[in-house]
Tab-separated table of C-alpha atoms in Angstrom:
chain	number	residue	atom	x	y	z
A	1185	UNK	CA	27.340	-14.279	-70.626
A	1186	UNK	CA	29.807	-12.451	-73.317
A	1187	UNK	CA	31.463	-14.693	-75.079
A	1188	UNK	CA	34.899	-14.234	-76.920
A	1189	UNK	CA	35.325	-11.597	-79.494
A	1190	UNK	CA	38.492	-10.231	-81.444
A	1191	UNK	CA	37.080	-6.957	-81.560
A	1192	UNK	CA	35.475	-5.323	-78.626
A	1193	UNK	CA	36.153	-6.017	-75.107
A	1194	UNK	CA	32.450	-6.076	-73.113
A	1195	UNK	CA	31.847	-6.401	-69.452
A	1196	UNK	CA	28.553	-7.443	-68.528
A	1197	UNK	CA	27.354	-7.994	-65.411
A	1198	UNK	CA	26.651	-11.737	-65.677
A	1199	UNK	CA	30.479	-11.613	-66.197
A	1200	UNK	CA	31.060	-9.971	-63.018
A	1201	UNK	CA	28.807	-12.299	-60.726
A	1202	UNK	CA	30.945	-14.878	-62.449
A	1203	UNK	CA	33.613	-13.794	-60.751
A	1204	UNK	CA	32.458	-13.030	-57.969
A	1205	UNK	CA	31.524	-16.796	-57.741
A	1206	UNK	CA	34.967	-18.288	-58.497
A	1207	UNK	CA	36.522	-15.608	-56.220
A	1208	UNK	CA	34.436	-16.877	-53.568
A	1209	UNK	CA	33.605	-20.775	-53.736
A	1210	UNK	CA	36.475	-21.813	-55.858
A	1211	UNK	CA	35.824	-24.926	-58.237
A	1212	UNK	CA	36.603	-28.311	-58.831
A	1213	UNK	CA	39.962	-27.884	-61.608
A	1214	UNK	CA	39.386	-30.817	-64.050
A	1215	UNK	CA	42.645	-30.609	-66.584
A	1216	UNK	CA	41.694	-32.725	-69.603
A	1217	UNK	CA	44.772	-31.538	-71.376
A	1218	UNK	CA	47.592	-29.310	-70.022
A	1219	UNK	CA	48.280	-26.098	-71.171
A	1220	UNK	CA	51.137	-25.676	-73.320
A	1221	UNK	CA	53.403	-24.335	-70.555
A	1222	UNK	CA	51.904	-26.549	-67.903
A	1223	UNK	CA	49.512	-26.070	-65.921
A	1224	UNK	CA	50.019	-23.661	-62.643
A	1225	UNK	CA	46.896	-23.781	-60.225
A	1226	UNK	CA	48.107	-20.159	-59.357
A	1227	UNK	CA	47.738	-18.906	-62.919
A	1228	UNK	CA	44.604	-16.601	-63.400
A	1229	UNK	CA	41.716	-17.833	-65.927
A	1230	UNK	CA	40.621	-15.622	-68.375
A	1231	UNK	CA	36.821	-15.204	-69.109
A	1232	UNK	CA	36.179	-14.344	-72.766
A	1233	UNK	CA	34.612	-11.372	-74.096
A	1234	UNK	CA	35.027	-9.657	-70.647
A	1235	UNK	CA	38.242	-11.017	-70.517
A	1236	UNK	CA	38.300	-10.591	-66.993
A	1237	UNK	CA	41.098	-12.198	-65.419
A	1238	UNK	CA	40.402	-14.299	-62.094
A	1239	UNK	CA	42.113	-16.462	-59.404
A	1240	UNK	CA	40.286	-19.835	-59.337
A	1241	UNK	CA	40.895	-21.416	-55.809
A	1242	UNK	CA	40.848	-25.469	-56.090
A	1243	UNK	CA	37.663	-26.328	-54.044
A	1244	UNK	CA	36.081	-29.704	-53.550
A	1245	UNK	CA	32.784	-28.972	-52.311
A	1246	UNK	CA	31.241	-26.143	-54.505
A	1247	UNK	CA	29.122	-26.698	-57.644
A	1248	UNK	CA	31.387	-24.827	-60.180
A	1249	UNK	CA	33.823	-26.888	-62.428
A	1250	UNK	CA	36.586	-25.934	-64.174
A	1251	UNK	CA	37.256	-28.140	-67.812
A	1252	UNK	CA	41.199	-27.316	-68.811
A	1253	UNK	CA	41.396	-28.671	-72.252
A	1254	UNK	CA	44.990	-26.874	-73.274
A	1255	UNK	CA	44.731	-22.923	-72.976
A	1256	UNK	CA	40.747	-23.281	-73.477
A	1257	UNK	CA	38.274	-23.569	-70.744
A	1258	UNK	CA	34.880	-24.063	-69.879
A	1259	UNK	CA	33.193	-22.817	-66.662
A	1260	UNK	CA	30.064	-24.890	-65.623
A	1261	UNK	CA	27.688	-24.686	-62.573
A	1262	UNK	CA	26.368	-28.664	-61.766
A	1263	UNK	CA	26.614	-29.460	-65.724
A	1264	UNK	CA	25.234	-26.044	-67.168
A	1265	UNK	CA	27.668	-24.417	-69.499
A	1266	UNK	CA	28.377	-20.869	-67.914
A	1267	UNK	CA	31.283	-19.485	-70.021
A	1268	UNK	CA	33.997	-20.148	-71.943
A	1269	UNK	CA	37.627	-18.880	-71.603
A	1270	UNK	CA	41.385	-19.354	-71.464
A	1271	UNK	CA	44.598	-19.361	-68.991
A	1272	UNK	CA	45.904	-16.168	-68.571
A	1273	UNK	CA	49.026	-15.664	-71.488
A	1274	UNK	CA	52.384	-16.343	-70.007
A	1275	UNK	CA	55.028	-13.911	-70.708
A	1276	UNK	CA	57.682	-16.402	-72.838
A	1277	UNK	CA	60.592	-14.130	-71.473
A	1278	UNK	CA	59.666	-15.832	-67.636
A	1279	UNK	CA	61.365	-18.622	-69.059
A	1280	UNK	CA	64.641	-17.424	-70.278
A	1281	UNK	CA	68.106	-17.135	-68.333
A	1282	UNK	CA	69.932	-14.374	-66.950
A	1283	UNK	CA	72.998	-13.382	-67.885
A	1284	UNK	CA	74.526	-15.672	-65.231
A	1285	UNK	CA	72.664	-18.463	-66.119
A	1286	UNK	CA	69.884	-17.769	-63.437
A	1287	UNK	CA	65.911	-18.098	-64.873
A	1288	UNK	CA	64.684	-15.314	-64.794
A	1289	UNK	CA	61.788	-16.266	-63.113
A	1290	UNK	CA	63.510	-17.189	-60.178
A	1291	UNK	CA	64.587	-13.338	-59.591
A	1292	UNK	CA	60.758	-11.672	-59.908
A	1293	UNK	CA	59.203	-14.250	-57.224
A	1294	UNK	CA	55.928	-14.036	-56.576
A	1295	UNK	CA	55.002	-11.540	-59.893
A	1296	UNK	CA	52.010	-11.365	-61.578
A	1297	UNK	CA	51.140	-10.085	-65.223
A	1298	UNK	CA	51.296	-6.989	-64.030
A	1299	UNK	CA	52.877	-6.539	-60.953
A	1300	UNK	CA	56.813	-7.095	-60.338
A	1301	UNK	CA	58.148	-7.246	-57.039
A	1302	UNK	CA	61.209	-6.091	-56.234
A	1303	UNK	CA	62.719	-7.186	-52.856
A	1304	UNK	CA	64.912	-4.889	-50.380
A	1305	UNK	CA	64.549	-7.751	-48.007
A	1306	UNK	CA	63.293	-11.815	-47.683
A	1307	UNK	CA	61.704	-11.899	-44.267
A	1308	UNK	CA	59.103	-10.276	-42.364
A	1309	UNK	CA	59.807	-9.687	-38.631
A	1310	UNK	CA	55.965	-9.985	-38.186
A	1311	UNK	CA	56.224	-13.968	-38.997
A	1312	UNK	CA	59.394	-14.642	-37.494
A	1313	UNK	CA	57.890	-13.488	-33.976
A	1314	UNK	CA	54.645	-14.634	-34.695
A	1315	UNK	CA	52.747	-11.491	-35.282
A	1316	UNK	CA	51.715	-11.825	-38.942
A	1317	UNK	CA	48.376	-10.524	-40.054
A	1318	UNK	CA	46.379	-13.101	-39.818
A	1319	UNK	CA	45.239	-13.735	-43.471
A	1320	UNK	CA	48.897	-14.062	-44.281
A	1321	UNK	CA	51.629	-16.388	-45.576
A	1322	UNK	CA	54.237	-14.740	-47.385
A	1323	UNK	CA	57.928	-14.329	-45.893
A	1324	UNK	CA	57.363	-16.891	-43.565
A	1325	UNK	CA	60.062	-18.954	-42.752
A	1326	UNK	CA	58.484	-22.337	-43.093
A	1327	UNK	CA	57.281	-20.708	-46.657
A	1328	UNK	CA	60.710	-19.460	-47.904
A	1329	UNK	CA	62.626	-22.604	-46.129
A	1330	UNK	CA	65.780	-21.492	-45.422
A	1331	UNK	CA	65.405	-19.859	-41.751
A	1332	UNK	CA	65.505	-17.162	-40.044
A	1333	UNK	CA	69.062	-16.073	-42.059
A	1334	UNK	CA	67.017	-14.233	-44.185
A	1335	UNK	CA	65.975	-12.035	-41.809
A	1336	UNK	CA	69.570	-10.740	-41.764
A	1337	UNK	CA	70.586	-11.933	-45.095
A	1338	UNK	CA	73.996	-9.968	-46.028
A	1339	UNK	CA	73.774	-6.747	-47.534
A	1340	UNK	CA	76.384	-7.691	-50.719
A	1341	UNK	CA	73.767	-10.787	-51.308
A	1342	UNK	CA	70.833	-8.247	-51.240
A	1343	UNK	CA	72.899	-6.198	-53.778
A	1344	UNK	CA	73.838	-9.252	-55.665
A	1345	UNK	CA	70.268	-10.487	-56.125
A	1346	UNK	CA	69.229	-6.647	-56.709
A	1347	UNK	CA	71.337	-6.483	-59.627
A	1348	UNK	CA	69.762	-10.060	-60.874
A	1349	UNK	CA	66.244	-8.767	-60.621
A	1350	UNK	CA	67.059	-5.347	-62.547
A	1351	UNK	CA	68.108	-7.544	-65.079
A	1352	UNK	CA	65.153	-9.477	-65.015
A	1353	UNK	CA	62.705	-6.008	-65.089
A	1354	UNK	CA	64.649	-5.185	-68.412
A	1355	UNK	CA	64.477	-8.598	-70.132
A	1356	UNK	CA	60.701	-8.106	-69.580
A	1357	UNK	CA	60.487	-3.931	-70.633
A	1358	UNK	CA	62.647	-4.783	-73.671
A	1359	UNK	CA	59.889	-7.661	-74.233
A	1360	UNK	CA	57.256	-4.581	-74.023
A	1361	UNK	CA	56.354	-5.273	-70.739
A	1362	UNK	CA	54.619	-2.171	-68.587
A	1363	UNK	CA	53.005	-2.422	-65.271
A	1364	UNK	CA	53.994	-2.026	-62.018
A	1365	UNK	CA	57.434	-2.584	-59.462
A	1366	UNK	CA	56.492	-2.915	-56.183
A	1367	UNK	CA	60.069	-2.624	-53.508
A	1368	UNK	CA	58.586	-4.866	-51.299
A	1369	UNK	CA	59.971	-6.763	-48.241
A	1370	UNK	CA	58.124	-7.108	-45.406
A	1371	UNK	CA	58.897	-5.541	-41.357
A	1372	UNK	CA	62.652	-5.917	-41.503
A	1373	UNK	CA	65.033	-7.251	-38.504
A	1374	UNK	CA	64.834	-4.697	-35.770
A	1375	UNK	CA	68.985	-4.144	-36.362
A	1376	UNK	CA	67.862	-2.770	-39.600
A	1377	UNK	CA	64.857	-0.559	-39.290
A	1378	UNK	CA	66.930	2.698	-39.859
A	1379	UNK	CA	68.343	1.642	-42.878
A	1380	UNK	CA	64.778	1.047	-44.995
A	1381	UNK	CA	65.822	4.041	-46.956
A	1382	UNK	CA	69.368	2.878	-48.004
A	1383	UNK	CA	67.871	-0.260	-48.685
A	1384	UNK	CA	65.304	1.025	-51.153
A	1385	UNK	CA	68.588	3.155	-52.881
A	1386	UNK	CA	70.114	-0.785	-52.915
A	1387	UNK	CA	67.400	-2.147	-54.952
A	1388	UNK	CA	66.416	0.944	-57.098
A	1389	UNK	CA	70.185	1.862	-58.166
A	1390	UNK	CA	70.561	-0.891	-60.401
A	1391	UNK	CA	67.053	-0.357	-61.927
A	1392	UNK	CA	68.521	3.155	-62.903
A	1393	UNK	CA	71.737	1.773	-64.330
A	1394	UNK	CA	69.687	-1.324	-66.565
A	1395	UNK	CA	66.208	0.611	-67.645
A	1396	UNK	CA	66.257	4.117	-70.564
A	1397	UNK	CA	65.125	7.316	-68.430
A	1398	UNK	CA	62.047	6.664	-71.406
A	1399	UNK	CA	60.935	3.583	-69.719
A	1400	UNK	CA	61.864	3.776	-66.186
A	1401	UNK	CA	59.212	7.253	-67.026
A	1402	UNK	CA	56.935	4.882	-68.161
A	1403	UNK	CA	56.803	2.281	-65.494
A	1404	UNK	CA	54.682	2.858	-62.036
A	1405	UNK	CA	57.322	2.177	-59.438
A	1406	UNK	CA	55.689	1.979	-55.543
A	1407	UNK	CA	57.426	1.709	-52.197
A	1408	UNK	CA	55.472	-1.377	-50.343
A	1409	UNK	CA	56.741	-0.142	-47.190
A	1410	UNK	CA	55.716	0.658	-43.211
A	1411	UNK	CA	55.489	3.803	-42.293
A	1412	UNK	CA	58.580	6.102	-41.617
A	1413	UNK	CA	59.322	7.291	-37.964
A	1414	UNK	CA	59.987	10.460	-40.137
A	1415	UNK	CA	57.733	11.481	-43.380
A	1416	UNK	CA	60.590	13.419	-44.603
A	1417	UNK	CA	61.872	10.151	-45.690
A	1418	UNK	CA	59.683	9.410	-48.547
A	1419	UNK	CA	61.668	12.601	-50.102
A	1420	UNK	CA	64.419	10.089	-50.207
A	1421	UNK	CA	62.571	7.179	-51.867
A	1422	UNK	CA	61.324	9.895	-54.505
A	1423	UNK	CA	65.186	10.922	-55.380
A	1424	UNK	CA	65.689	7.175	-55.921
A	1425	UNK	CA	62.859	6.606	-58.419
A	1426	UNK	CA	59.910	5.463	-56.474
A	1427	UNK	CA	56.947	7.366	-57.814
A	1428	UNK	CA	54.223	5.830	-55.377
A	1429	UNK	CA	53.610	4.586	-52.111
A	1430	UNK	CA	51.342	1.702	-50.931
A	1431	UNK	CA	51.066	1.629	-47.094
A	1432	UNK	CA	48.893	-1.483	-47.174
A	1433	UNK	CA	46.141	-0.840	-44.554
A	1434	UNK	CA	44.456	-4.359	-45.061
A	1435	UNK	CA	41.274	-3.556	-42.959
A	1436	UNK	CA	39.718	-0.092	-42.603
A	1437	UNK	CA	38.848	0.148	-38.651
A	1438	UNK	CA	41.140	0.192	-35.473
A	1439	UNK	CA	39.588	-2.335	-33.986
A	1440	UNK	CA	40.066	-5.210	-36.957
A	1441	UNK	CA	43.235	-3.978	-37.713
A	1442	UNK	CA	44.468	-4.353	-34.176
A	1443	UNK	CA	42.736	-7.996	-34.537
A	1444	UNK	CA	44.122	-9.150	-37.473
A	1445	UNK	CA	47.229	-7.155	-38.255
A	1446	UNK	CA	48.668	-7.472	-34.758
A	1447	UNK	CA	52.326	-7.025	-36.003
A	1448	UNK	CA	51.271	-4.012	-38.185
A	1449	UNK	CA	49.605	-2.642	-35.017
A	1450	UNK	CA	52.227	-2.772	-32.531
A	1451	UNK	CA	54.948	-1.243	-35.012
A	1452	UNK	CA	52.304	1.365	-35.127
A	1453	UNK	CA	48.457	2.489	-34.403
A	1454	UNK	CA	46.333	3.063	-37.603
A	1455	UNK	CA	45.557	5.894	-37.459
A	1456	UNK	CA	49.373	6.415	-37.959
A	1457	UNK	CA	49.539	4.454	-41.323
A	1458	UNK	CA	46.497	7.112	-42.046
A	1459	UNK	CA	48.862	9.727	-41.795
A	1460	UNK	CA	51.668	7.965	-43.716
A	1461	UNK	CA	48.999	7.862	-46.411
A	1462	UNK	CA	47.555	11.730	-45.966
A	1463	UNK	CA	52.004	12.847	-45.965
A	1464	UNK	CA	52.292	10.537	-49.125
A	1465	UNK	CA	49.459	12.537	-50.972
A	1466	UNK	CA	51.953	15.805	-50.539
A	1467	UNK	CA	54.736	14.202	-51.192
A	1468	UNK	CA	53.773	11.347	-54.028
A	1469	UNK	CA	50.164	13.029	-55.285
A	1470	UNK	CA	47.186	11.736	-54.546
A	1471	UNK	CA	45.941	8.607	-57.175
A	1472	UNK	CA	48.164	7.067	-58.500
A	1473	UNK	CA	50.966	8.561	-55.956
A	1474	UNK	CA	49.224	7.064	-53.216
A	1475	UNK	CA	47.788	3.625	-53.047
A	1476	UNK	CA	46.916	1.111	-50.737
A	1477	UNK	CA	45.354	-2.589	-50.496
A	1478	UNK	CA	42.442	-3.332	-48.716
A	1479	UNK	CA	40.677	-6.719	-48.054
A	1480	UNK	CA	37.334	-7.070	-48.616
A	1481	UNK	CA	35.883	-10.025	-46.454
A	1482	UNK	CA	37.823	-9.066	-43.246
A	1483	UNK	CA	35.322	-7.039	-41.757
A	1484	UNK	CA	32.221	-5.703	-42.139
A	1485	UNK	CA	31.121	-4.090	-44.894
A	1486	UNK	CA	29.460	-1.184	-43.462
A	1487	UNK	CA	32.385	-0.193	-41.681
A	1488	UNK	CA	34.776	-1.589	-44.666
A	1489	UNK	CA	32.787	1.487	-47.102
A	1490	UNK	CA	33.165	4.022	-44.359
A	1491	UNK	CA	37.166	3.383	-43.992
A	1492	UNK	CA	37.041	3.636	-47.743
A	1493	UNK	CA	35.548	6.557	-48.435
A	1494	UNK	CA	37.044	8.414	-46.241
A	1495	UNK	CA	40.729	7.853	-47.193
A	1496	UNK	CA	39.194	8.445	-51.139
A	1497	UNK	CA	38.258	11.662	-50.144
A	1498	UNK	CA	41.959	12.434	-48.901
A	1499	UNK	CA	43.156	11.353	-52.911
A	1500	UNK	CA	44.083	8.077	-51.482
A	1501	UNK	CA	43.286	5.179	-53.955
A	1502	UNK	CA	42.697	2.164	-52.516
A	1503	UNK	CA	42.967	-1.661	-54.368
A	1504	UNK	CA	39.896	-3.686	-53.220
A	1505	UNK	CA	41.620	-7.561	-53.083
A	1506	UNK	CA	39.331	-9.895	-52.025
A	1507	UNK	CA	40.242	-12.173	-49.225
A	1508	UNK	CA	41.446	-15.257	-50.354
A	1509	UNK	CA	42.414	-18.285	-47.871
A	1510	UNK	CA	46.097	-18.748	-47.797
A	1511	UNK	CA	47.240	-22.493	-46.821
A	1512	UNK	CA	49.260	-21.956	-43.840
A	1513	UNK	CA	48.104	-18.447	-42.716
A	1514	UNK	CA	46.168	-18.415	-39.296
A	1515	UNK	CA	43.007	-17.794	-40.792
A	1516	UNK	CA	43.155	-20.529	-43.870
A	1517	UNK	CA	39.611	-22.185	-43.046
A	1518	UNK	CA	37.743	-18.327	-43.200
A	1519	UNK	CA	35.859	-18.629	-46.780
A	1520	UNK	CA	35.809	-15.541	-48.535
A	1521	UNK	CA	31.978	-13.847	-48.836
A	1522	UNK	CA	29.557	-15.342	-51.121
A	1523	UNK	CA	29.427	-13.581	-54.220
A	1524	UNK	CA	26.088	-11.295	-53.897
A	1525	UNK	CA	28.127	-9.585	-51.004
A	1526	UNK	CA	31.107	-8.871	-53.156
A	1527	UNK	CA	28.937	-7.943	-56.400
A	1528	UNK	CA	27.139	-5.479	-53.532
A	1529	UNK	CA	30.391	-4.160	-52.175
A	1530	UNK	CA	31.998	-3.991	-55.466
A	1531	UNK	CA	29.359	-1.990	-57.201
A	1532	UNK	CA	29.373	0.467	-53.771
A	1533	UNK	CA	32.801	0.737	-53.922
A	1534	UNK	CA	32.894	1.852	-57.517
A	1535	UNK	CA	30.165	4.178	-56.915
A	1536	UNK	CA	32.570	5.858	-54.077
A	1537	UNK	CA	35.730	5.746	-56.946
A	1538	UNK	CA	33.261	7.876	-58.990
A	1539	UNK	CA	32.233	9.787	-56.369
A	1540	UNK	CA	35.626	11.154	-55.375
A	1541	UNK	CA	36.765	10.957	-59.046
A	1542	UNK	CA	37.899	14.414	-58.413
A	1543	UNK	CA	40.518	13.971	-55.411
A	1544	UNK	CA	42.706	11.364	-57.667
A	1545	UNK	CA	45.435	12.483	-60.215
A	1546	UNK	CA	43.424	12.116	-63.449
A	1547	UNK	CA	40.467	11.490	-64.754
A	1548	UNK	CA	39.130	7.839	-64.653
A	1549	UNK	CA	38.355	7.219	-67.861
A	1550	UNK	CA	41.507	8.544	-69.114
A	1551	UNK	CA	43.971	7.076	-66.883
A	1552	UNK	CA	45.890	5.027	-69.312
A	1553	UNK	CA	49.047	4.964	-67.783
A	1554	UNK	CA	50.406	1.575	-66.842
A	1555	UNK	CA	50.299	0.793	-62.863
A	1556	UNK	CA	47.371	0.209	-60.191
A	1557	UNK	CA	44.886	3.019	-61.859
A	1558	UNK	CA	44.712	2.046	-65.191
A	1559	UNK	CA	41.165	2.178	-66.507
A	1560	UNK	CA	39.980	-1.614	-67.828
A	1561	UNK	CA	42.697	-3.185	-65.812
A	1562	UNK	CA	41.637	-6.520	-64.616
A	1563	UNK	CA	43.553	-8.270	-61.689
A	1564	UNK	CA	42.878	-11.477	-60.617
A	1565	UNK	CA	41.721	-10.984	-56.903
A	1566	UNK	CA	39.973	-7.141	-57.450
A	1567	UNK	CA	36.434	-7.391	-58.872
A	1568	UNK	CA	35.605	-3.715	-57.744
A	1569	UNK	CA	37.956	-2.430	-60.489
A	1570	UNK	CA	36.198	-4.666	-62.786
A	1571	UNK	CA	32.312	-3.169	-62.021
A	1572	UNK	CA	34.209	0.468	-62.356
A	1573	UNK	CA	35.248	-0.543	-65.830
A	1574	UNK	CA	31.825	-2.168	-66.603
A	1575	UNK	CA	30.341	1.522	-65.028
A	1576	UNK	CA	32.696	3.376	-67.550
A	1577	UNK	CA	32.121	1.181	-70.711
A	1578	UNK	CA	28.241	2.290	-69.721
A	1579	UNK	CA	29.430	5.908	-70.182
A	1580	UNK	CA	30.695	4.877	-73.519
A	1581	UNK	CA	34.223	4.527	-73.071
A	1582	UNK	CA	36.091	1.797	-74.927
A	1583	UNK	CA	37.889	-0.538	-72.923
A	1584	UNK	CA	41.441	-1.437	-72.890
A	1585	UNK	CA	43.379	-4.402	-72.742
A	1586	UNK	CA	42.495	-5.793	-69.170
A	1587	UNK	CA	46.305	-6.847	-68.436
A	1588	UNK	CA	49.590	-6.561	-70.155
A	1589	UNK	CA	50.716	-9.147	-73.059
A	1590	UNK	CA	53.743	-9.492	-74.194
């Protein structure tokens, strides 16, 4: 196992299986002394010297342990020291106040270090009519606790809070911060499903007024969306600033999506969100331009590698999370894979990202640019992005900072 360094960043593959072993049995969290801004059991660990960042799931029954002694930890399988490491930096400008007095934090909900959502709406019609994929919690309205007003929350307090998280997205770029926005919001309230696009200007036009032409440049800025009843749309999200899509597929084959995405499914067939993705790659670019999630865990992985490679060789780039149990969602008692299947899958997948190197925006190796694609970048529930940056560190390229810190 690598252990911490101040001057190279090395991924070995002991580090991966790591990983792949926290992602899938969790461990038993023992916090001998809290970090010094409190401990979070939804803040990634850090392993050192891979410095590979990782969700650790509080399990009882699994032989890994956790030892939190401040920022430091100490991974350990039944007693034997496995690795050291650390909790993930926290950004110190989460904790400030808006101009109004608002934290901050309270207008980027559910951010990580390098991801900033940015919300055109705080409901998804899926869970309110009890659709919802199956793996999934968020916008519920037993999560969010307020009812089903969200669904047709005001448009002046959609501005309002708009305007409170552009603020919030230039507190944290004036604090150095790069990564990416993601206009999320769920399926909106059927009264509302023509006005997605003026929606997305709502929540983009006070990015453009707070953020330099420089940085807003700089920043990768994706439209989290469903699927258009017209592709000509996505010309309008492009006017506004977005610079990406991610039509979120989830699961690869008809079948499973129709299974477990049943809302997604009825709003329309897959092979629909397929062409979303194949009009976005005209539109957008392939890459970086177009993006997508995809569990891994959900189905099989046979068919999982086929779905993959086949929207990779259309310059689609797809995110590889793996499945984690969400308290609340329909299917919270599924356990993820063990972690030889995800080591398998994740070095297969990063064999197809190599493969099709060639239908994506940029070189691998070279894409530096903050967002989804960035070579080295390490995000807490994707371990295939991790074995692609162990594959290119083999080809001698020097790795990068894994996440942003600032």
């Amino acid at each position: 196992m690598t252990t911490a360094t101040a001057t190279k960043r090395v991924i070995s593959k002991e580090d991966i299986h790591l990983k792949a072993r926290l992602l899938s049995e969790g461990a038993k969290v023992t916090v001998n002394k809290p970090p010094a801004t409190g401990f979070n059991p939804f803040r990634a660990m850090v392993i050192n010297g891979s410095d590979l960042a990782t969700l650790v799931r509080q399990e009882p029954y699994t032989r890994l342990e956790v030892q939190v002694n401040g920022d430091e930890l100490e991974f350990f399988d039944c007693g034997k020291h496995l690795a050291s490491g650390r909790m993930q930096e926290w950004f110190s400008w989460r904790d400030g106040k808006l101009s109004n007095g608002r934290p901050v934090n309270a207008a980027v909900i559910g951010m990580n270090q390098d991801i900033i959502n940015i919300h055109y709406s705080y409901s998804c019609d899926n869970n309110n009519t009890g659709k919802s994929c199956k793996f999934c919690f968020f916008f519920a309205d037993q999560h969010v606790g307020v009812g089903k007003e969200l669904a047709k929350m005001p448009l002046g307090k959609i501005k309002e809070l708009a305007k409170e998280q552009a603020e919030a997205v230039k507190i944290a770029t004036d604090a150095g911060w790069r990564g990416t926005l993601v206009v999320i919001g769920g399926l909106v309230d059927p009264s509302r499903r023509s006005q997605v696009a003026d929606l997305v200007e709502l929540v983009m036009t006070p990015l453009r007024e707070q953020l330099s032409q420089e940085v807003f440049d700089e920043l990768h800025i994706t439209a989290n969306l469903y699927p258009p009843d017209d592709f000509k749309e996505m010309e309008r999200w492009k006017a506004c600033g977005i610079n990406s899509t991610e039509f979120d597929l989830e699961v690869t084959h008809p079948d499973y999506f129709k299974a477990i995405c049943p809302g997604k499914c009825a709003t329309y067939p897959l092979e629909y969100w397929l062409e979303a993705q194949d009009a976005s790659v005209e539109i957008f670019g392939p890459g970086r331009g177009t993006t997508s999630f995809i569990l891994m865990g959900l189905e099989p992985m046979n068919l999982m590698l086929e779905g993959v490679e086949e929207r990779m060789s259309k310059g689609v780039y797809p995110n590889m999370l793996v499945y984690q149990p969400v308290p609340g969602a329909d299917m919270f008692r599924m356990p993820p894979p063990n972690a030889d299947w995800l080591v398998e899958a994740s070095e297969k997948i990063a064999d197809l990202y190599l493969k099709y190197e060639d239908r994506f925006d940029m070189p691998l190796a070279q894409d530096h640019r903050p967002g989804y694609t960035r070579m080295g970048r390490s995000q807490y529930i994707i371990l295939a992005g991790d074995e692609l940056a162990r594959r290119l560190q083999e080809q001698g390229n020097e790795l990068p900072e894994a996440y942003p810190v600032c």
